[in-house]
Short mmCIF file of the N, C-alpha and C atoms (twelve columns), coordinates in Angstrom:
data_MODEL
# 
_entry.id   MODEL 
# 
loop_
_atom_site.group_PDB 
_atom_site.id 
_atom_site.type_symbol 
_atom_site.label_atom_id 
_atom_site.label_alt_id 
_atom_site.label_comp_id 
_atom_site.label_asym_id 
_atom_site.label_seq_id 
_atom_site.Cartn_x 
_atom_site.Cartn_y 
_atom_site.Cartn_z 
_atom_site.pdbx_PDB_model_num 
ATOM 1   N N  . MET A 1   -67.548 294.317 74.654  1 
ATOM 2   C CA . MET A 1   -67.683 294.124 76.085  1 
ATOM 3   C C  . MET A 1   -69.072 294.536 76.569  1 
ATOM 4   N N  . LEU A 2   -69.652 295.519 75.923  1 
ATOM 5   C CA . LEU A 2   -70.984 295.951 76.328  1 
ATOM 6   C C  . LEU A 2   -72.001 294.844 76.097  1 
ATOM 7   N N  . ALA A 3   -71.855 294.129 74.996  1 
ATOM 8   C CA . ALA A 3   -72.772 293.020 74.717  1 
ATOM 9   C C  . ALA A 3   -72.633 291.934 75.778  1 
ATOM 10  N N  . ILE A 4   -71.422 291.639 76.196  1 
ATOM 11  C CA . ILE A 4   -71.203 290.621 77.232  1 
ATOM 12  C C  . ILE A 4   -71.806 291.076 78.553  1 
ATOM 13  N N  . ALA A 5   -71.576 292.330 78.915  1 
ATOM 14  C CA . ALA A 5   -72.058 292.846 80.202  1 
ATOM 15  C C  . ALA A 5   -73.580 292.866 80.283  1 
ATOM 16  N N  . THR A 6   -74.228 293.239 79.195  1 
ATOM 17  C CA . THR A 6   -75.684 293.367 79.227  1 
ATOM 18  C C  . THR A 6   -76.412 292.092 78.818  1 
ATOM 19  N N  . GLY A 7   -75.671 291.103 78.328  1 
ATOM 20  C CA . GLY A 7   -76.300 289.864 77.877  1 
ATOM 21  C C  . GLY A 7   -76.932 289.998 76.496  1 
ATOM 22  N N  . ALA A 8   -76.474 290.951 75.712  1 
ATOM 23  C CA . ALA A 8   -77.033 291.182 74.377  1 
ATOM 24  C C  . ALA A 8   -76.315 290.315 73.346  1 
ATOM 25  N N  . ARG A 9   -76.885 290.222 72.168  1 
ATOM 26  C CA . ARG A 9   -76.277 289.526 71.042  1 
ATOM 27  C C  . ARG A 9   -75.906 290.571 69.999  1 
ATOM 28  N N  . ILE A 10  -74.726 290.468 69.420  1 
ATOM 29  C CA . ILE A 10  -74.288 291.402 68.387  1 
ATOM 30  C C  . ILE A 10  -74.931 290.977 67.064  1 
ATOM 31  N N  . VAL A 11  -75.552 291.930 66.381  1 
ATOM 32  C CA . VAL A 11  -76.183 291.648 65.089  1 
ATOM 33  C C  . VAL A 11  -75.452 292.450 64.007  1 
ATOM 34  N N  . PRO A 12  -75.256 291.871 62.824  1 
ATOM 35  C CA . PRO A 12  -74.511 292.576 61.774  1 
ATOM 36  C C  . PRO A 12  -75.298 293.708 61.127  1 
ATOM 37  N N  . ARG A 13  -76.625 293.611 61.114  1 
ATOM 38  C CA . ARG A 13  -77.454 294.633 60.483  1 
ATOM 39  C C  . ARG A 13  -78.575 295.033 61.431  1 
ATOM 40  N N  . PHE A 14  -78.941 296.301 61.385  1 
ATOM 41  C CA . PHE A 14  -79.984 296.805 62.262  1 
ATOM 42  C C  . PHE A 14  -81.312 296.100 62.012  1 
ATOM 43  N N  . ALA A 15  -81.556 295.675 60.788  1 
ATOM 44  C CA . ALA A 15  -82.814 294.994 60.438  1 
ATOM 45  C C  . ALA A 15  -82.949 293.656 61.161  1 
ATOM 46  N N  . GLU A 16  -81.828 293.070 61.582  1 
ATOM 47  C CA . GLU A 16  -81.852 291.774 62.274  1 
ATOM 48  C C  . GLU A 16  -82.033 291.902 63.780  1 
ATOM 49  N N  . ALA A 17  -82.084 293.113 64.302  1 
ATOM 50  C CA . ALA A 17  -82.272 293.319 65.741  1 
ATOM 51  C C  . ALA A 17  -83.684 292.908 66.142  1 
ATOM 52  N N  . SER A 18  -83.771 292.196 67.251  1 
ATOM 53  C CA . SER A 18  -85.079 291.787 67.767  1 
ATOM 54  C C  . SER A 18  -85.029 291.832 69.289  1 
ATOM 55  N N  . ALA A 19  -86.178 291.685 69.920  1 
ATOM 56  C CA . ALA A 19  -86.270 291.800 71.380  1 
ATOM 57  C C  . ALA A 19  -85.428 290.749 72.093  1 
ATOM 58  N N  . ASP A 20  -85.309 289.546 71.532  1 
ATOM 59  C CA . ASP A 20  -84.542 288.489 72.200  1 
ATOM 60  C C  . ASP A 20  -83.031 288.722 72.116  1 
ATOM 61  N N  . LYS A 21  -82.592 289.635 71.253  1 
ATOM 62  C CA . LYS A 21  -81.160 289.925 71.118  1 
ATOM 63  C C  . LYS A 21  -80.736 291.166 71.904  1 
ATOM 64  N N  . LEU A 22  -81.682 291.844 72.528  1 
ATOM 65  C CA . LEU A 22  -81.364 293.030 73.325  1 
ATOM 66  C C  . LEU A 22  -80.850 292.626 74.693  1 
ATOM 67  N N  . GLY A 23  -79.964 293.429 75.241  1 
ATOM 68  C CA . GLY A 23  -79.451 293.189 76.578  1 
ATOM 69  C C  . GLY A 23  -80.260 293.938 77.624  1 
ATOM 70  N N  . ARG A 24  -79.850 293.786 78.876  1 
ATOM 71  C CA . ARG A 24  -80.565 294.428 79.977  1 
ATOM 72  C C  . ARG A 24  -79.574 295.160 80.886  1 
ATOM 73  N N  . ALA A 25  -80.006 296.333 81.350  1 
ATOM 74  C CA . ALA A 25  -79.257 297.111 82.341  1 
ATOM 75  C C  . ALA A 25  -80.269 297.843 83.209  1 
ATOM 76  N N  . ALA A 26  -79.993 297.921 84.508  1 
ATOM 77  C CA . ALA A 26  -80.919 298.596 85.422  1 
ATOM 78  C C  . ALA A 26  -80.966 300.095 85.150  1 
ATOM 79  N N  . SER A 27  -79.802 300.686 84.833  1 
ATOM 80  C CA . SER A 27  -79.781 302.118 84.529  1 
ATOM 81  C C  . SER A 27  -78.657 302.427 83.548  1 
ATOM 82  N N  . VAL A 28  -78.895 303.419 82.713  1 
ATOM 83  C CA . VAL A 28  -77.905 303.932 81.775  1 
ATOM 84  C C  . VAL A 28  -77.895 305.438 81.958  1 
ATOM 85  N N  . ARG A 29  -76.718 305.989 82.254  1 
ATOM 86  C CA . ARG A 29  -76.646 307.431 82.470  1 
ATOM 87  C C  . ARG A 29  -75.346 307.976 81.904  1 
ATOM 88  N N  . GLU A 30  -75.330 309.264 81.660  1 
ATOM 89  C CA . GLU A 30  -74.152 309.936 81.118  1 
ATOM 90  C C  . GLU A 30  -73.543 310.812 82.197  1 
ATOM 91  N N  . LEU A 31  -72.238 310.666 82.402  1 
ATOM 92  C CA . LEU A 31  -71.518 311.459 83.402  1 
ATOM 93  C C  . LEU A 31  -70.598 312.447 82.719  1 
ATOM 94  N N  . SER A 32  -70.440 313.611 83.317  1 
ATOM 95  C CA . SER A 32  -69.473 314.590 82.869  1 
ATOM 96  C C  . SER A 32  -68.275 314.497 83.805  1 
ATOM 97  N N  . LEU A 33  -67.072 314.423 83.238  1 
ATOM 98  C CA . LEU A 33  -65.878 314.222 84.045  1 
ATOM 99  C C  . LEU A 33  -65.112 315.518 84.260  1 
ATOM 100 N N  . GLY A 34  -64.906 315.877 85.504  1 
ATOM 101 C CA . GLY A 34  -64.075 317.018 85.853  1 
ATOM 102 C C  . GLY A 34  -64.500 318.317 85.208  1 
ATOM 103 N N  . THR A 35  -63.505 319.142 84.893  1 
ATOM 104 C CA . THR A 35  -63.784 320.442 84.296  1 
ATOM 105 C C  . THR A 35  -63.760 320.386 82.775  1 
ATOM 106 N N  . THR A 36  -63.384 319.237 82.233  1 
ATOM 107 C CA . THR A 36  -63.348 319.100 80.775  1 
ATOM 108 C C  . THR A 36  -64.735 318.748 80.260  1 
ATOM 109 N N  . LYS A 37  -64.887 318.753 78.986  1 
ATOM 110 C CA . LYS A 37  -66.176 318.432 78.396  1 
ATOM 111 C C  . LYS A 37  -66.259 316.948 78.042  1 
ATOM 112 N N  . GLU A 38  -65.437 316.122 78.677  1 
ATOM 113 C CA . GLU A 38  -65.473 314.683 78.429  1 
ATOM 114 C C  . GLU A 38  -66.731 314.095 79.036  1 
ATOM 115 N N  . ARG A 39  -67.337 313.194 78.328  1 
ATOM 116 C CA . ARG A 39  -68.550 312.538 78.808  1 
ATOM 117 C C  . ARG A 39  -68.336 311.038 78.799  1 
ATOM 118 N N  . LEU A 40  -68.980 310.363 79.721  1 
ATOM 119 C CA . LEU A 40  -68.855 308.927 79.882  1 
ATOM 120 C C  . LEU A 40  -70.244 308.345 80.052  1 
ATOM 121 N N  . VAL A 41  -70.557 307.297 79.311  1 
ATOM 122 C CA . VAL A 41  -71.845 306.623 79.454  1 
ATOM 123 C C  . VAL A 41  -71.644 305.432 80.392  1 
ATOM 124 N N  . VAL A 42  -72.447 305.353 81.451  1 
ATOM 125 C CA . VAL A 42  -72.316 304.328 82.475  1 
ATOM 126 C C  . VAL A 42  -73.539 303.413 82.426  1 
ATOM 127 N N  . PHE A 43  -73.282 302.112 82.331  1 
ATOM 128 C CA . PHE A 43  -74.334 301.098 82.375  1 
ATOM 129 C C  . PHE A 43  -74.225 300.410 83.725  1 
ATOM 130 N N  . GLU A 44  -75.291 300.425 84.514  1 
ATOM 131 C CA . GLU A 44  -75.267 299.819 85.849  1 
ATOM 132 C C  . GLU A 44  -76.345 298.743 85.940  1 
ATOM 133 N N  . GLY A 45  -76.106 297.770 86.807  1 
ATOM 134 C CA . GLY A 45  -77.073 296.698 87.008  1 
ATOM 135 C C  . GLY A 45  -77.203 295.801 85.796  1 
ATOM 136 N N  . CYS A 46  -76.080 295.472 85.175  1 
ATOM 137 C CA . CYS A 46  -76.099 294.639 83.970  1 
ATOM 138 C C  . CYS A 46  -76.336 293.174 84.319  1 
ATOM 139 N N  . ALA A 47  -76.747 292.412 83.313  1 
ATOM 140 C CA . ALA A 47  -77.042 290.991 83.502  1 
ATOM 141 C C  . ALA A 47  -75.797 290.209 83.914  1 
ATOM 142 N N  . ASN A 48  -74.649 290.516 83.325  1 
ATOM 143 C CA . ASN A 48  -73.398 289.839 83.658  1 
ATOM 144 C C  . ASN A 48  -72.584 290.777 84.544  1 
ATOM 145 N N  . SER A 49  -72.770 290.678 85.841  1 
ATOM 146 C CA . SER A 49  -72.148 291.634 86.764  1 
ATOM 147 C C  . SER A 49  -70.651 291.411 86.923  1 
ATOM 148 N N  . ARG A 50  -70.082 290.384 86.284  1 
ATOM 149 C CA . ARG A 50  -68.653 290.150 86.387  1 
ATOM 150 C C  . ARG A 50  -67.854 291.036 85.441  1 
ATOM 151 N N  . ALA A 51  -68.508 291.683 84.510  1 
ATOM 152 C CA . ALA A 51  -67.819 292.566 83.567  1 
ATOM 153 C C  . ALA A 51  -67.718 293.959 84.160  1 
ATOM 154 N N  . LEU A 52  -66.574 294.620 83.964  1 
ATOM 155 C CA . LEU A 52  -66.407 295.972 84.462  1 
ATOM 156 C C  . LEU A 52  -65.418 296.730 83.613  1 
ATOM 157 N N  . THR A 53  -65.419 298.021 83.778  1 
ATOM 158 C CA . THR A 53  -64.481 298.901 83.091  1 
ATOM 159 C C  . THR A 53  -63.768 299.736 84.139  1 
ATOM 160 N N  . VAL A 54  -62.466 299.881 83.990  1 
ATOM 161 C CA . VAL A 54  -61.682 300.719 84.888  1 
ATOM 162 C C  . VAL A 54  -61.254 301.944 84.107  1 
ATOM 163 N N  . LEU A 55  -61.610 303.113 84.597  1 
ATOM 164 C CA . LEU A 55  -61.252 304.372 83.955  1 
ATOM 165 C C  . LEU A 55  -59.995 304.914 84.628  1 
ATOM 166 N N  . VAL A 56  -58.959 305.111 83.831  1 
ATOM 167 C CA . VAL A 56  -57.690 305.612 84.362  1 
ATOM 168 C C  . VAL A 56  -57.471 307.016 83.816  1 
ATOM 169 N N  . ARG A 57  -57.354 307.992 84.708  1 
ATOM 170 C CA . ARG A 57  -57.094 309.376 84.320  1 
ATOM 171 C C  . ARG A 57  -55.906 309.898 85.115  1 
ATOM 172 N N  . GLY A 58  -55.196 310.842 84.541  1 
ATOM 173 C CA . GLY A 58  -54.050 311.409 85.237  1 
ATOM 174 C C  . GLY A 58  -53.678 312.761 84.676  1 
ATOM 175 N N  . GLY A 59  -52.732 313.409 85.323  1 
ATOM 176 C CA . GLY A 59  -52.310 314.746 84.932  1 
ATOM 177 C C  . GLY A 59  -51.566 314.781 83.607  1 
ATOM 178 N N  . ASN A 60  -50.853 313.696 83.281  1 
ATOM 179 C CA . ASN A 60  -50.158 313.624 82.001  1 
ATOM 180 C C  . ASN A 60  -50.074 312.163 81.561  1 
ATOM 181 N N  . GLU A 61  -49.545 311.946 80.364  1 
ATOM 182 C CA . GLU A 61  -49.501 310.590 79.801  1 
ATOM 183 C C  . GLU A 61  -48.609 309.659 80.614  1 
ATOM 184 N N  . MET A 62  -47.551 310.187 81.225  1 
ATOM 185 C CA . MET A 62  -46.646 309.358 82.002  1 
ATOM 186 C C  . MET A 62  -47.359 308.803 83.244  1 
ATOM 187 N N  . VAL A 63  -48.152 309.614 83.889  1 
ATOM 188 C CA . VAL A 63  -48.905 309.178 85.066  1 
ATOM 189 C C  . VAL A 63  -49.936 308.121 84.670  1 
ATOM 190 N N  . VAL A 64  -50.616 308.354 83.559  1 
ATOM 191 C CA . VAL A 64  -51.619 307.391 83.082  1 
ATOM 192 C C  . VAL A 64  -50.952 306.073 82.711  1 
ATOM 193 N N  . ALA A 65  -49.819 306.132 82.018  1 
ATOM 194 C CA . ALA A 65  -49.115 304.910 81.623  1 
ATOM 195 C C  . ALA A 65  -48.658 304.123 82.856  1 
ATOM 196 N N  . GLU A 66  -48.153 304.802 83.866  1 
ATOM 197 C CA . GLU A 66  -47.713 304.123 85.091  1 
ATOM 198 C C  . GLU A 66  -48.893 303.497 85.818  1 
ATOM 199 N N  . ALA A 67  -50.018 304.203 85.871  1 
ATOM 200 C CA . ALA A 67  -51.216 303.651 86.510  1 
ATOM 201 C C  . ALA A 67  -51.718 302.422 85.754  1 
ATOM 202 N N  . LYS A 68  -51.664 302.469 84.429  1 
ATOM 203 C CA . LYS A 68  -52.075 301.305 83.626  1 
ATOM 204 C C  . LYS A 68  -51.173 300.112 83.896  1 
ATOM 205 N N  . ARG A 69  -49.864 300.337 83.982  1 
ATOM 206 C CA . ARG A 69  -48.927 299.244 84.274  1 
ATOM 207 C C  . ARG A 69  -49.203 298.647 85.652  1 
ATOM 208 N N  . ALA A 70  -49.434 299.495 86.637  1 
ATOM 209 C CA . ALA A 70  -49.711 299.012 87.992  1 
ATOM 210 C C  . ALA A 70  -51.010 298.217 88.030  1 
ATOM 211 N N  . LEU A 71  -52.019 298.701 87.325  1 
ATOM 212 C CA . LEU A 71  -53.303 298.000 87.264  1 
ATOM 213 C C  . LEU A 71  -53.148 296.650 86.563  1 
ATOM 214 N N  . HIS A 72  -52.386 296.632 85.476  1 
ATOM 215 C CA . HIS A 72  -52.143 295.381 84.750  1 
ATOM 216 C C  . HIS A 72  -51.423 294.378 85.642  1 
ATOM 217 N N  . ASP A 73  -50.407 294.836 86.369  1 
ATOM 218 C CA . ASP A 73  -49.683 293.946 87.284  1 
ATOM 219 C C  . ASP A 73  -50.615 293.367 88.337  1 
ATOM 220 N N  . ALA A 74  -51.470 294.207 88.913  1 
ATOM 221 C CA . ALA A 74  -52.398 293.748 89.949  1 
ATOM 222 C C  . ALA A 74  -53.390 292.728 89.393  1 
ATOM 223 N N  . MET A 75  -53.884 292.965 88.181  1 
ATOM 224 C CA . MET A 75  -54.827 292.011 87.581  1 
ATOM 225 C C  . MET A 75  -54.148 290.689 87.251  1 
ATOM 226 N N  . CYS A 76  -52.876 290.747 86.815  1 
ATOM 227 C CA . CYS A 76  -52.140 289.512 86.533  1 
ATOM 228 C C  . CYS A 76  -51.896 288.713 87.807  1 
ATOM 229 N N  . VAL A 77  -51.569 289.386 88.897  1 
ATOM 230 C CA . VAL A 77  -51.379 288.699 90.182  1 
ATOM 231 C C  . VAL A 77  -52.678 288.032 90.612  1 
ATOM 232 N N  . THR A 78  -53.789 288.744 90.485  1 
ATOM 233 C CA . THR A 78  -55.087 288.179 90.855  1 
ATOM 234 C C  . THR A 78  -55.421 286.973 89.989  1 
ATOM 235 N N  . ARG A 79  -55.191 287.086 88.674  1 
ATOM 236 C CA . ARG A 79  -55.445 285.961 87.762  1 
ATOM 237 C C  . ARG A 79  -54.605 284.758 88.151  1 
ATOM 238 N N  . ASN A 80  -53.324 284.977 88.461  1 
ATOM 239 C CA . ASN A 80  -52.446 283.871 88.836  1 
ATOM 240 C C  . ASN A 80  -52.880 283.221 90.141  1 
ATOM 241 N N  . LEU A 81  -53.376 284.017 91.089  1 
ATOM 242 C CA . LEU A 81  -53.859 283.450 92.345  1 
ATOM 243 C C  . LEU A 81  -55.124 282.627 92.145  1 
ATOM 244 N N  . VAL A 82  -55.969 283.052 91.205  1 
ATOM 245 C CA . VAL A 82  -57.179 282.280 90.911  1 
ATOM 246 C C  . VAL A 82  -56.798 280.956 90.265  1 
ATOM 247 N N  . ARG A 83  -55.826 280.977 89.356  1 
ATOM 248 C CA . ARG A 83  -55.388 279.758 88.673  1 
ATOM 249 C C  . ARG A 83  -54.673 278.802 89.621  1 
ATOM 250 N N  . ASP A 84  -53.788 279.336 90.464  1 
ATOM 251 C CA . ASP A 84  -52.987 278.502 91.365  1 
ATOM 252 C C  . ASP A 84  -52.820 279.274 92.669  1 
ATOM 253 N N  . ALA A 85  -53.401 278.760 93.741  1 
ATOM 254 C CA . ALA A 85  -53.466 279.504 95.002  1 
ATOM 255 C C  . ALA A 85  -52.183 279.432 95.831  1 
ATOM 256 N N  . HIS A 86  -51.084 278.979 95.268  1 
ATOM 257 C CA . HIS A 86  -49.826 278.944 96.009  1 
ATOM 258 C C  . HIS A 86  -49.155 280.313 95.955  1 
ATOM 259 N N  . ILE A 87  -48.558 280.709 97.069  1 
ATOM 260 C CA . ILE A 87  -47.947 282.033 97.164  1 
ATOM 261 C C  . ILE A 87  -46.475 281.874 97.523  1 
ATOM 262 N N  . VAL A 88  -45.615 282.585 96.805  1 
ATOM 263 C CA . VAL A 88  -44.203 282.688 97.158  1 
ATOM 264 C C  . VAL A 88  -44.021 284.089 97.709  1 
ATOM 265 N N  . TYR A 89  -43.666 284.167 98.969  1 
ATOM 266 C CA . TYR A 89  -43.563 285.472 99.616  1 
ATOM 267 C C  . TYR A 89  -42.400 286.266 99.047  1 
ATOM 268 N N  . GLY A 90  -42.580 287.542 98.910  1 
ATOM 269 C CA . GLY A 90  -41.552 288.422 98.359  1 
ATOM 270 C C  . GLY A 90  -41.451 289.680 99.184  1 
ATOM 271 N N  . GLY A 91  -40.924 290.713 98.595  1 
ATOM 272 C CA . GLY A 91  -40.822 292.008 99.263  1 
ATOM 273 C C  . GLY A 91  -39.845 292.010 100.427 1 
ATOM 274 N N  . GLY A 92  -38.811 291.177 100.355 1 
ATOM 275 C CA . GLY A 92  -37.819 291.143 101.428 1 
ATOM 276 C C  . GLY A 92  -38.189 290.241 102.589 1 
ATOM 277 N N  . SER A 93  -39.243 289.426 102.449 1 
ATOM 278 C CA . SER A 93  -39.675 288.587 103.570 1 
ATOM 279 C C  . SER A 93  -38.645 287.523 103.931 1 
ATOM 280 N N  . ALA A 94  -37.909 287.001 102.935 1 
ATOM 281 C CA . ALA A 94  -36.865 286.008 103.236 1 
ATOM 282 C C  . ALA A 94  -35.741 286.645 104.047 1 
ATOM 283 N N  . GLU A 95  -35.373 287.858 103.681 1 
ATOM 284 C CA . GLU A 95  -34.311 288.559 104.401 1 
ATOM 285 C C  . GLU A 95  -34.740 288.900 105.834 1 
ATOM 286 N N  . ILE A 96  -35.998 289.277 106.007 1 
ATOM 287 C CA . ILE A 96  -36.503 289.596 107.344 1 
ATOM 288 C C  . ILE A 96  -36.530 288.341 108.205 1 
ATOM 289 N N  . ALA A 97  -36.946 287.209 107.629 1 
ATOM 290 C CA . ALA A 97  -36.969 285.946 108.378 1 
ATOM 291 C C  . ALA A 97  -35.559 285.543 108.790 1 
ATOM 292 N N  . ALA A 98  -34.585 285.724 107.883 1 
ATOM 293 C CA . ALA A 98  -33.191 285.403 108.217 1 
ATOM 294 C C  . ALA A 98  -32.665 286.324 109.319 1 
ATOM 295 N N  . ALA A 99  -32.988 287.615 109.245 1 
ATOM 296 C CA . ALA A 99  -32.547 288.565 110.275 1 
ATOM 297 C C  . ALA A 99  -33.166 288.227 111.620 1 
ATOM 298 N N  . ASN A 100 -34.437 287.824 111.649 1 
ATOM 299 C CA . ASN A 100 -35.082 287.429 112.908 1 
ATOM 300 C C  . ASN A 100 -34.429 286.188 113.497 1 
ATOM 301 N N  . ALA A 101 -34.069 285.227 112.644 1 
ATOM 302 C CA . ALA A 101 -33.408 284.015 113.131 1 
ATOM 303 C C  . ALA A 101 -32.028 284.329 113.699 1 
ATOM 304 N N  . VAL A 102 -31.278 285.212 113.046 1 
ATOM 305 C CA . VAL A 102 -29.950 285.610 113.548 1 
ATOM 306 C C  . VAL A 102 -30.089 286.357 114.865 1 
ATOM 307 N N  . ALA A 103 -31.077 287.240 114.965 1 
ATOM 308 C CA . ALA A 103 -31.291 287.993 116.209 1 
ATOM 309 C C  . ALA A 103 -31.668 287.055 117.349 1 
ATOM 310 N N  . ALA A 104 -32.510 286.053 117.069 1 
ATOM 311 C CA . ALA A 104 -32.902 285.093 118.106 1 
ATOM 312 C C  . ALA A 104 -31.700 284.258 118.549 1 
ATOM 313 N N  . ALA A 105 -30.859 283.860 117.589 1 
ATOM 314 C CA . ALA A 105 -29.659 283.085 117.940 1 
ATOM 315 C C  . ALA A 105 -28.672 283.935 118.712 1 
ATOM 316 N N  . ALA A 106 -28.572 285.214 118.385 1 
ATOM 317 C CA . ALA A 106 -27.639 286.109 119.072 1 
ATOM 318 C C  . ALA A 106 -28.049 286.332 120.519 1 
ATOM 319 N N  . GLU A 107 -29.333 286.308 120.810 1 
ATOM 320 C CA . GLU A 107 -29.794 286.491 122.190 1 
ATOM 321 C C  . GLU A 107 -29.448 285.308 123.071 1 
ATOM 322 N N  . SER A 108 -29.237 284.136 122.470 1 
ATOM 323 C CA . SER A 108 -28.905 282.958 123.277 1 
ATOM 324 C C  . SER A 108 -27.427 282.931 123.679 1 
ATOM 325 N N  . ILE A 109 -26.614 283.799 123.083 1 
ATOM 326 C CA . ILE A 109 -25.192 283.876 123.408 1 
ATOM 327 C C  . ILE A 109 -24.973 285.146 124.191 1 
ATOM 328 N N  . SER A 110 -24.481 284.979 125.431 1 
ATOM 329 C CA . SER A 110 -24.364 286.134 126.317 1 
ATOM 330 C C  . SER A 110 -23.027 286.844 126.222 1 
ATOM 331 N N  . SER A 111 -22.052 286.267 125.567 1 
ATOM 332 C CA . SER A 111 -20.721 286.893 125.545 1 
ATOM 333 C C  . SER A 111 -20.528 287.697 124.257 1 
ATOM 334 N N  . VAL A 112 -19.325 288.184 124.067 1 
ATOM 335 C CA . VAL A 112 -18.975 288.972 122.897 1 
ATOM 336 C C  . VAL A 112 -18.903 288.089 121.652 1 
ATOM 337 N N  . ASP A 113 -18.882 286.774 121.814 1 
ATOM 338 C CA . ASP A 113 -18.740 285.841 120.702 1 
ATOM 339 C C  . ASP A 113 -19.906 285.904 119.709 1 
ATOM 340 N N  . GLN A 114 -20.974 286.508 120.117 1 
ATOM 341 C CA . GLN A 114 -22.127 286.566 119.205 1 
ATOM 342 C C  . GLN A 114 -21.784 287.336 117.978 1 
# 
């Protein structure tokens, strides 16, 4: 992924590396995360700005696993919307629409028959 992000070419041997196969990044820096001694190398201003990395951290493995699942679901929804822009409403929207229609019909009847 780093080669894609920076526009570099992967070479099998160090002797084959040349200037035309190197990638480009505006800045490369190392970050220290939290109170642990974990370090992260960050490449910013890459040639292919569509590539990214999402860092998921949590208090325990269960929290991290749940965050990964939620992130995966969100990315799949986004991918599906890019492929086909049709939306089927969910989250109880059909039930709410039905309840609104019943409430509107009930207001038109003034007696106990509603």
